[in-house]
Amino acid sequence: MTVGSYPITMGEVYQVIVDHLFDLGSPLENIDQRVVWEQRMPRLLTAVVAGAGLAVSGASMQSMMKNPLADPYTTGISSGASFGAVIAITLGISIGSHSAATVIFAFVFSLVPAAVIVLLSRFKRATAAMMILAGISVMYIFNAMTQYMMLVSDAETTASAFEWTIGTLNKASWSSLPVMASVVAAGSVVLMILSRFLNAMNSGDNYAKTVGINVERMRVILLITISVVSASVVSFTGIIGFVGLVAPHVTRIFLGSDNRYLIPGSMLMGATMLVLCDILAKSFTTTALPIGIVTAFVGGPVFLFLIIRQKKEVW
Amino acid sequence: MEIRLEDLSFSYGSVPVFKDINLVIDKPELVCILGPNGAGKSTLMHCMNKLQAPTSGTVYLDGKDLKTYSLKDLAKLVSFVPHTEDTTFSMSVLDTVLTGRLPHAGTLTTQEDVLIAAENLKLLGMQKYAMQGFDELSAGQHQKVMIARSLTQEPKLMLLDEPTANLDVKYQMLVMRLLRDVARLKGITVVTICHDLNVTSMYADRVVMLYDHRIYADGTPAEVLTEDNIKILYGIECQIIDIQGRPHIALLDGDELDSHLEDNLTIRPTSGTDDA
């Protein structure tokens, strides 16, 4: 929390935090107080929660789909969220406030692809392939509509809509944190409880059924949980890429693929990655780069390096 | 444990796989299902553990219609070793075997679960691989791990789809012998799909031959594994020799093999693929 355009020392940071936690009078100047407690603290906690939420979704999505390329956005969550946000931004919709409308629209629309898949599963078996393909078709539909909306609106609106799709922690505040944190926490508990079923599903649907798992229903439950968790993150931060894809893989290198360890491990890894990326984002520029750019730009090479380095065949 | 198939039929659309099969397996013994490719062996097995639903007919497990069992209740009684294992993210051998405890276990793995898993790994000679990754093993070792996992489920009825397919001769014999002993000593009914006639003959208590959409023959190896039956099932001439009181089948190459194979080169309905 010492990194950023406004210089604050480690000691001052601790002082502000201690003061706040124990409700002591503060000897520090107001501006330090405000920077630490009103800006950097919620930003840091948002990074932790968002990182953990995206990583836990990614880990379970990969295990459920049995696909190393799956991430929290695989079934079209990101494109749904973008479309929702872009509608709210370009049409200037306001619920309470304008930013609240963006969040609510993003959240609602990010759940649409999952809803479509759940509906389809009534007619067709919810296999991993069916889910991915259905998710991708919904994604194309949403992307087309998003692009159309952006084409027909003016440059300024398009720019702010575009900015939303990159993913940023700049809007982090105390008010958004409780919602995000409680959804991520609740979802993670559910996913951890279901982790042993994921382990059996890893050996194939037929085997999983013969140890008593209703595989199709389990997939739908998992999909809904993952969608809600990632939607709660995405709707506040925009689409932060890469963490949800890579954090589980990095965790697998250290902990192996047992979902009982992988899922909580990925949460720690995702939180750490996002916090580190945010520090980088703040150190290189005075305006703080959108974190989505940093995660992808830094995460890519690091991950390539890990793929080459690691000897154990996790994939 | 008694499993009873009554008038069981299965077809993919209008293509019949098998018709009106009646079969009762009512004591703990090693039952081998034999039959040419596409005879419906796997499909028949899948109808015995709810992986597939028969087109008509009923399966009774201990007198109760299979349909009335929940997957979880069924999993406590019946275990299954699939033909192949397709893992994407593989876990350690021990963790893989521990998934067999799922029908019995609570949320957390207990010391007892680990002991059961370890004991079964030892039974298959796989204890020294327990901490290795499943994907680091050979196909034959995979098969052994899957059998250990199936035993770890502590079922009353074990179903296996070609458990010896990837094993060398020694392990084919060891596994079949183990399955026979599991049936005899643990009182578990073991039903397995086989291809090797001689290994079947050596260890099976009962052989069920599937051919032409029905049960073509059913009995002890000596009753069923005859020159005539093998000729009809596979179109291959053979000579039966009595060794250790069991029929030993020496397959013969010959011209009639060519003609027979050509006659049979019509395309049959495929069945029993894992995910059909």
PDB file of C-alpha atoms in Angstrom, chain A residues 4-207:
ATOM      1  CA  GLY A   4       1.291   4.600  -5.895  1.00  0.00           C
ATOM      2  CA  SER A   5       1.397   8.125  -7.149  1.00  0.00           C
ATOM      3  CA  TYR A   6       1.107   9.592  -3.665  1.00  0.00           C
ATOM      4  CA  PRO A   7       4.124   8.736  -1.465  1.00  0.00           C
ATOM      5  CA  ILE A   8       3.316   7.143   1.867  1.00  0.00           C
ATOM      6  CA  THR A   9       5.756   5.193   4.037  1.00  0.00           C
ATOM      7  CA  MET A  10       5.191   1.721   5.416  1.00  0.00           C
ATOM      8  CA  GLY A  11       5.009   3.095   8.958  1.00  0.00           C
ATOM      9  CA  GLU A  12       2.320   5.555   8.051  1.00  0.00           C
ATOM     10  CA  VAL A  13       0.307   2.842   6.368  1.00  0.00           C
ATOM     11  CA  TYR A  14       0.412   0.641   9.437  1.00  0.00           C
ATOM     12  CA  GLN A  15      -0.467   3.593  11.609  1.00  0.00           C
ATOM     13  CA  VAL A  16      -3.547   4.378   9.561  1.00  0.00           C
ATOM     14  CA  ILE A  17      -4.680   0.762   9.587  1.00  0.00           C
ATOM     15  CA  VAL A  18      -4.127   0.315  13.306  1.00  0.00           C
ATOM     16  CA  ASP A  19      -5.885   3.592  13.980  1.00  0.00           C
ATOM     17  CA  HIS A  20      -8.874   2.484  12.001  1.00  0.00           C
ATOM     18  CA  LEU A  21      -9.077  -0.988  13.430  1.00  0.00           C
ATOM     19  CA  PHE A  22      -8.811   0.148  17.020  1.00  0.00           C
ATOM     20  CA  ASP A  23     -10.626   3.400  16.540  1.00  0.00           C
ATOM     21  CA  LEU A  24      -7.818   5.568  17.884  1.00  0.00           C
ATOM     22  CA  GLY A  25      -7.496   9.226  17.122  1.00  0.00           C
ATOM     23  CA  SER A  26      -5.145   9.744  14.212  1.00  0.00           C
ATOM     24  CA  PRO A  27      -2.083  11.933  14.420  1.00  0.00           C
ATOM     25  CA  LEU A  28      -1.556  11.644  10.680  1.00  0.00           C
ATOM     26  CA  GLU A  29      -2.654  14.204   8.200  1.00  0.00           C
ATOM     27  CA  ASN A  30      -5.991  13.710   6.610  1.00  0.00           C
ATOM     28  CA  ILE A  31      -4.747  13.147   3.108  1.00  0.00           C
ATOM     29  CA  ASP A  32      -2.665  10.121   4.148  1.00  0.00           C
ATOM     30  CA  GLN A  33      -5.637   8.778   5.997  1.00  0.00           C
ATOM     31  CA  ARG A  34      -7.805   9.107   2.983  1.00  0.00           C
ATOM     32  CA  VAL A  35      -5.342   7.647   0.511  1.00  0.00           C
ATOM     33  CA  VAL A  36      -4.680   4.611   2.657  1.00  0.00           C
ATOM     34  CA  TRP A  37      -8.099   3.905   4.027  1.00  0.00           C
ATOM     35  CA  GLU A  38     -10.428   5.174   1.314  1.00  0.00           C
ATOM     36  CA  GLN A  39      -8.422   4.241  -1.777  1.00  0.00           C
ATOM     37  CA  ARG A  40      -5.663   1.741  -1.288  1.00  0.00           C
ATOM     38  CA  MET A  41      -7.219  -0.479   1.353  1.00  0.00           C
ATOM     39  CA  PRO A  42     -10.422  -1.243  -0.597  1.00  0.00           C
ATOM     40  CA  ARG A  43      -8.355  -1.558  -3.768  1.00  0.00           C
ATOM     41  CA  LEU A  44      -6.068  -4.113  -2.156  1.00  0.00           C
ATOM     42  CA  LEU A  45      -8.961  -6.079  -0.698  1.00  0.00           C
ATOM     43  CA  THR A  46     -10.788  -5.957  -4.027  1.00  0.00           C
ATOM     44  CA  ALA A  47      -7.684  -7.353  -5.702  1.00  0.00           C
ATOM     45  CA  VAL A  48      -7.582 -10.172  -3.132  1.00  0.00           C
ATOM     46  CA  VAL A  49     -11.272 -11.009  -3.460  1.00  0.00           C
ATOM     47  CA  ALA A  50     -11.376 -10.670  -7.257  1.00  0.00           C
ATOM     48  CA  GLY A  51      -8.210 -12.738  -7.680  1.00  0.00           C
ATOM     49  CA  ALA A  52      -9.507 -15.440  -5.376  1.00  0.00           C
ATOM     50  CA  GLY A  53     -12.932 -15.428  -7.015  1.00  0.00           C
ATOM     51  CA  LEU A  54     -11.622 -15.640 -10.570  1.00  0.00           C
ATOM     52  CA  ALA A  55      -9.098 -18.332  -9.667  1.00  0.00           C
ATOM     53  CA  VAL A  56     -11.583 -20.505  -7.774  1.00  0.00           C
ATOM     54  CA  SER A  57     -13.966 -20.243 -10.738  1.00  0.00           C
ATOM     55  CA  GLY A  58     -11.191 -21.068 -13.169  1.00  0.00           C
ATOM     56  CA  ALA A  59      -9.991 -24.067 -11.186  1.00  0.00           C
ATOM     57  CA  SER A  60     -13.456 -25.590 -10.924  1.00  0.00           C
ATOM     58  CA  MET A  61     -14.313 -24.719 -14.512  1.00  0.00           C
ATOM     59  CA  GLN A  62     -11.188 -26.485 -15.774  1.00  0.00           C
ATOM     60  CA  SER A  63     -11.839 -29.555 -13.650  1.00  0.00           C
ATOM     61  CA  MET A  64     -15.509 -29.668 -14.537  1.00  0.00           C
ATOM     62  CA  MET A  65     -14.924 -29.224 -18.282  1.00  0.00           C
ATOM     63  CA  LYS A  66     -11.828 -31.421 -18.140  1.00  0.00           C
ATOM     64  CA  ASN A  67     -10.267 -28.768 -20.308  1.00  0.00           C
ATOM     65  CA  PRO A  68      -7.027 -26.909 -19.523  1.00  0.00           C
ATOM     66  CA  LEU A  69      -8.176 -23.976 -21.657  1.00  0.00           C
ATOM     67  CA  ALA A  70     -11.327 -23.373 -19.658  1.00  0.00           C
ATOM     68  CA  ASP A  71     -11.479 -20.249 -17.517  1.00  0.00           C
ATOM     69  CA  PRO A  72     -14.194 -18.423 -15.570  1.00  0.00           C
ATOM     70  CA  TYR A  73     -15.351 -16.917 -18.839  1.00  0.00           C
ATOM     71  CA  THR A  74     -15.505 -20.122 -20.868  1.00  0.00           C
ATOM     72  CA  THR A  75     -19.258 -20.347 -21.053  1.00  0.00           C
ATOM     73  CA  GLY A  76     -19.650 -16.755 -22.199  1.00  0.00           C
ATOM     74  CA  ILE A  77     -19.782 -15.011 -18.821  1.00  0.00           C
ATOM     75  CA  SER A  78     -17.421 -12.264 -19.980  1.00  0.00           C
ATOM     76  CA  SER A  79     -19.269 -11.527 -23.189  1.00  0.00           C
ATOM     77  CA  GLY A  80     -22.566 -11.400 -21.303  1.00  0.00           C
ATOM     78  CA  ALA A  81     -21.076  -9.016 -18.765  1.00  0.00           C
ATOM     79  CA  SER A  82     -19.569  -6.815 -21.489  1.00  0.00           C
ATOM     80  CA  PHE A  83     -22.852  -6.627 -23.291  1.00  0.00           C
ATOM     81  CA  GLY A  84     -24.685  -5.661 -20.105  1.00  0.00           C
ATOM     82  CA  ALA A  85     -22.127  -2.999 -19.250  1.00  0.00           C
ATOM     83  CA  VAL A  86     -22.026  -1.632 -22.777  1.00  0.00           C
ATOM     84  CA  ILE A  87     -25.819  -1.351 -22.909  1.00  0.00           C
ATOM     85  CA  ALA A  88     -25.844   0.523 -19.613  1.00  0.00           C
ATOM     86  CA  ILE A  89     -23.026   2.820 -20.713  1.00  0.00           C
ATOM     87  CA  THR A  90     -24.120   3.541 -24.272  1.00  0.00           C
ATOM     88  CA  LEU A  91     -27.798   3.962 -23.475  1.00  0.00           C
ATOM     89  CA  GLY A  92     -26.950   5.956 -20.379  1.00  0.00           C
ATOM     90  CA  ILE A  93     -29.167   3.839 -18.172  1.00  0.00           C
ATOM     91  CA  SER A  94     -29.189   4.751 -14.524  1.00  0.00           C
ATOM     92  CA  ILE A  95     -30.416   2.792 -11.530  1.00  0.00           C
ATOM     93  CA  GLY A  96     -29.791   4.936  -8.498  1.00  0.00           C
ATOM     94  CA  SER A  97     -26.562   5.998 -10.092  1.00  0.00           C
ATOM     95  CA  HIS A  98     -25.012   5.400 -13.456  1.00  0.00           C
ATOM     96  CA  SER A  99     -22.225   3.139 -12.200  1.00  0.00           C
ATOM     97  CA  ALA A 100     -24.723   1.060 -10.226  1.00  0.00           C
ATOM     98  CA  ALA A 101     -26.666   0.475 -13.424  1.00  0.00           C
ATOM     99  CA  THR A 102     -23.515  -0.714 -15.170  1.00  0.00           C
ATOM    100  CA  VAL A 103     -22.785  -3.180 -12.381  1.00  0.00           C
ATOM    101  CA  ILE A 104     -26.326  -4.528 -12.251  1.00  0.00           C
ATOM    102  CA  PHE A 105     -26.607  -4.883 -16.029  1.00  0.00           C
ATOM    103  CA  ALA A 106     -23.226  -6.591 -16.232  1.00  0.00           C
ATOM    104  CA  PHE A 107     -24.198  -9.006 -13.480  1.00  0.00           C
ATOM    105  CA  VAL A 108     -27.559  -9.904 -14.942  1.00  0.00           C
ATOM    106  CA  PHE A 109     -26.306 -10.379 -18.490  1.00  0.00           C
ATOM    107  CA  SER A 110     -23.262 -12.386 -17.413  1.00  0.00           C
ATOM    108  CA  LEU A 111     -25.651 -14.999 -16.045  1.00  0.00           C
ATOM    109  CA  VAL A 112     -27.573 -15.280 -19.319  1.00  0.00           C
ATOM    110  CA  PRO A 113     -25.183 -17.767 -20.992  1.00  0.00           C
ATOM    111  CA  ALA A 114     -25.321 -20.047 -17.948  1.00  0.00           C
ATOM    112  CA  ALA A 115     -29.103 -19.779 -17.946  1.00  0.00           C
ATOM    113  CA  VAL A 116     -29.172 -20.769 -21.623  1.00  0.00           C
ATOM    114  CA  ILE A 117     -27.022 -23.811 -20.889  1.00  0.00           C
ATOM    115  CA  VAL A 118     -29.193 -24.821 -17.937  1.00  0.00           C
ATOM    116  CA  LEU A 119     -32.245 -24.575 -20.186  1.00  0.00           C
ATOM    117  CA  LEU A 120     -30.551 -26.610 -22.915  1.00  0.00           C
ATOM    118  CA  SER A 121     -29.627 -29.269 -20.376  1.00  0.00           C
ATOM    119  CA  ARG A 122     -33.298 -30.103 -20.060  1.00  0.00           C
ATOM    120  CA  PHE A 123     -33.301 -31.236 -23.679  1.00  0.00           C
ATOM    121  CA  LYS A 124     -29.780 -32.485 -24.107  1.00  0.00           C
ATOM    122  CA  ARG A 125     -27.330 -34.148 -21.729  1.00  0.00           C
ATOM    123  CA  ALA A 126     -25.109 -31.590 -20.025  1.00  0.00           C
ATOM    124  CA  THR A 127     -21.779 -32.877 -21.254  1.00  0.00           C
ATOM    125  CA  ALA A 128     -18.664 -30.733 -21.108  1.00  0.00           C
ATOM    126  CA  ALA A 129     -18.629 -30.379 -24.894  1.00  0.00           C
ATOM    127  CA  MET A 130     -22.278 -29.319 -25.008  1.00  0.00           C
ATOM    128  CA  MET A 131     -21.633 -26.653 -22.372  1.00  0.00           C
ATOM    129  CA  ILE A 132     -18.589 -25.221 -24.094  1.00  0.00           C
ATOM    130  CA  LEU A 133     -20.236 -25.149 -27.521  1.00  0.00           C
ATOM    131  CA  ALA A 134     -23.447 -23.617 -26.223  1.00  0.00           C
ATOM    132  CA  GLY A 135     -21.406 -21.073 -24.255  1.00  0.00           C
ATOM    133  CA  ILE A 136     -19.429 -20.132 -27.332  1.00  0.00           C
ATOM    134  CA  SER A 137     -22.504 -19.649 -29.479  1.00  0.00           C
ATOM    135  CA  VAL A 138     -24.054 -17.369 -26.857  1.00  0.00           C
ATOM    136  CA  MET A 139     -20.713 -15.563 -26.691  1.00  0.00           C
ATOM    137  CA  TYR A 140     -20.783 -14.845 -30.425  1.00  0.00           C
ATOM    138  CA  ILE A 141     -24.302 -13.512 -30.229  1.00  0.00           C
ATOM    139  CA  PHE A 142     -23.405 -11.187 -27.359  1.00  0.00           C
ATOM    140  CA  ASN A 143     -20.169 -10.059 -28.991  1.00  0.00           C
ATOM    141  CA  ALA A 144     -22.001  -9.189 -32.179  1.00  0.00           C
ATOM    142  CA  MET A 145     -24.532  -7.121 -30.254  1.00  0.00           C
ATOM    143  CA  THR A 146     -21.795  -5.445 -28.192  1.00  0.00           C
ATOM    144  CA  GLN A 147     -19.895  -4.508 -31.329  1.00  0.00           C
ATOM    145  CA  TYR A 148     -23.012  -3.116 -32.888  1.00  0.00           C
ATOM    146  CA  MET A 149     -23.765  -1.012 -29.817  1.00  0.00           C
ATOM    147  CA  MET A 150     -20.245   0.358 -29.829  1.00  0.00           C
ATOM    148  CA  LEU A 151     -20.346   1.133 -33.553  1.00  0.00           C
ATOM    149  CA  VAL A 152     -23.497   3.178 -33.334  1.00  0.00           C
ATOM    150  CA  SER A 153     -22.548   5.210 -30.268  1.00  0.00           C
ATOM    151  CA  ASP A 154     -20.222   8.219 -30.159  1.00  0.00           C
ATOM    152  CA  ALA A 155     -16.473   7.975 -29.630  1.00  0.00           C
ATOM    153  CA  GLU A 156     -16.461   8.992 -25.982  1.00  0.00           C
ATOM    154  CA  THR A 157     -19.074   6.470 -24.960  1.00  0.00           C
ATOM    155  CA  THR A 158     -17.323   3.799 -26.972  1.00  0.00           C
ATOM    156  CA  ALA A 159     -14.067   4.582 -25.211  1.00  0.00           C
ATOM    157  CA  SER A 160     -15.585   4.283 -21.751  1.00  0.00           C
ATOM    158  CA  ALA A 161     -17.370   1.107 -22.759  1.00  0.00           C
ATOM    159  CA  PHE A 162     -14.141  -0.274 -24.133  1.00  0.00           C
ATOM    160  CA  GLU A 163     -12.302   0.661 -20.964  1.00  0.00           C
ATOM    161  CA  TRP A 164     -14.805  -1.336 -18.956  1.00  0.00           C
ATOM    162  CA  THR A 165     -14.056  -4.459 -20.945  1.00  0.00           C
ATOM    163  CA  ILE A 166     -10.360  -4.348 -20.051  1.00  0.00           C
ATOM    164  CA  GLY A 167     -10.824  -4.757 -16.343  1.00  0.00           C
ATOM    165  CA  THR A 168      -9.661  -2.325 -13.723  1.00  0.00           C
ATOM    166  CA  LEU A 169      -9.432  -1.932  -9.981  1.00  0.00           C
ATOM    167  CA  ASN A 170      -9.622   1.842 -10.233  1.00  0.00           C
ATOM    168  CA  LYS A 171     -13.260   1.823  -9.228  1.00  0.00           C
ATOM    169  CA  ALA A 172     -12.693  -0.259  -6.100  1.00  0.00           C
ATOM    170  CA  SER A 173     -14.465   1.121  -3.070  1.00  0.00           C
ATOM    171  CA  TRP A 174     -15.712  -0.001   0.322  1.00  0.00           C
ATOM    172  CA  SER A 175     -19.271  -0.009  -0.940  1.00  0.00           C
ATOM    173  CA  SER A 176     -18.760  -2.695  -3.589  1.00  0.00           C
ATOM    174  CA  LEU A 177     -16.567  -4.931  -1.476  1.00  0.00           C
ATOM    175  CA  PRO A 178     -19.109  -6.604   0.874  1.00  0.00           C
ATOM    176  CA  VAL A 179     -21.284  -7.882  -1.984  1.00  0.00           C
ATOM    177  CA  MET A 180     -18.348  -9.233  -3.937  1.00  0.00           C
ATOM    178  CA  ALA A 181     -16.641 -10.735  -0.900  1.00  0.00           C
ATOM    179  CA  SER A 182     -19.705 -12.500   0.420  1.00  0.00           C
ATOM    180  CA  VAL A 183     -20.612 -14.022  -2.957  1.00  0.00           C
ATOM    181  CA  VAL A 184     -17.030 -15.173  -3.554  1.00  0.00           C
ATOM    182  CA  ALA A 185     -16.795 -16.622  -0.048  1.00  0.00           C
ATOM    183  CA  ALA A 186     -20.110 -18.461  -0.263  1.00  0.00           C
ATOM    184  CA  GLY A 187     -19.366 -19.780  -3.759  1.00  0.00           C
ATOM    185  CA  SER A 188     -15.918 -20.951  -2.742  1.00  0.00           C
ATOM    186  CA  VAL A 189     -17.316 -22.900   0.191  1.00  0.00           C
ATOM    187  CA  VAL A 190     -19.775 -24.634  -2.142  1.00  0.00           C
ATOM    188  CA  LEU A 191     -17.020 -25.451  -4.635  1.00  0.00           C
ATOM    189  CA  MET A 192     -14.767 -26.793  -1.888  1.00  0.00           C
ATOM    190  CA  ILE A 193     -17.527 -29.073  -0.655  1.00  0.00           C
ATOM    191  CA  LEU A 194     -18.080 -30.327  -4.204  1.00  0.00           C
ATOM    192  CA  SER A 195     -14.355 -30.776  -4.859  1.00  0.00           C
ATOM    193  CA  ARG A 196     -14.336 -34.503  -4.117  1.00  0.00           C
ATOM    194  CA  PHE A 197     -17.056 -35.018  -6.713  1.00  0.00           C
ATOM    195  CA  LEU A 198     -14.925 -33.102  -9.193  1.00  0.00           C
ATOM    196  CA  ASN A 199     -12.120 -35.538  -8.413  1.00  0.00           C
ATOM    197  CA  ALA A 200     -14.275 -38.501  -9.405  1.00  0.00           C
ATOM    198  CA  MET A 201     -15.613 -36.721 -12.493  1.00  0.00           C
ATOM    199  CA  ASN A 202     -12.026 -36.308 -13.591  1.00  0.00           C
ATOM    200  CA  SER A 203     -11.986 -40.063 -14.261  1.00  0.00           C
ATOM    201  CA  GLY A 204     -14.800 -39.783 -16.763  1.00  0.00           C
ATOM    202  CA  ASP A 205     -18.565 -39.485 -16.620  1.00  0.00           C
ATOM    203  CA  ASN A 206     -19.211 -43.214 -16.623  1.00  0.00           C
ATOM    204  CA  TYR A 207     -16.985 -43.827 -13.655  1.00  0.00           C
TER     205      TYR A 207
END
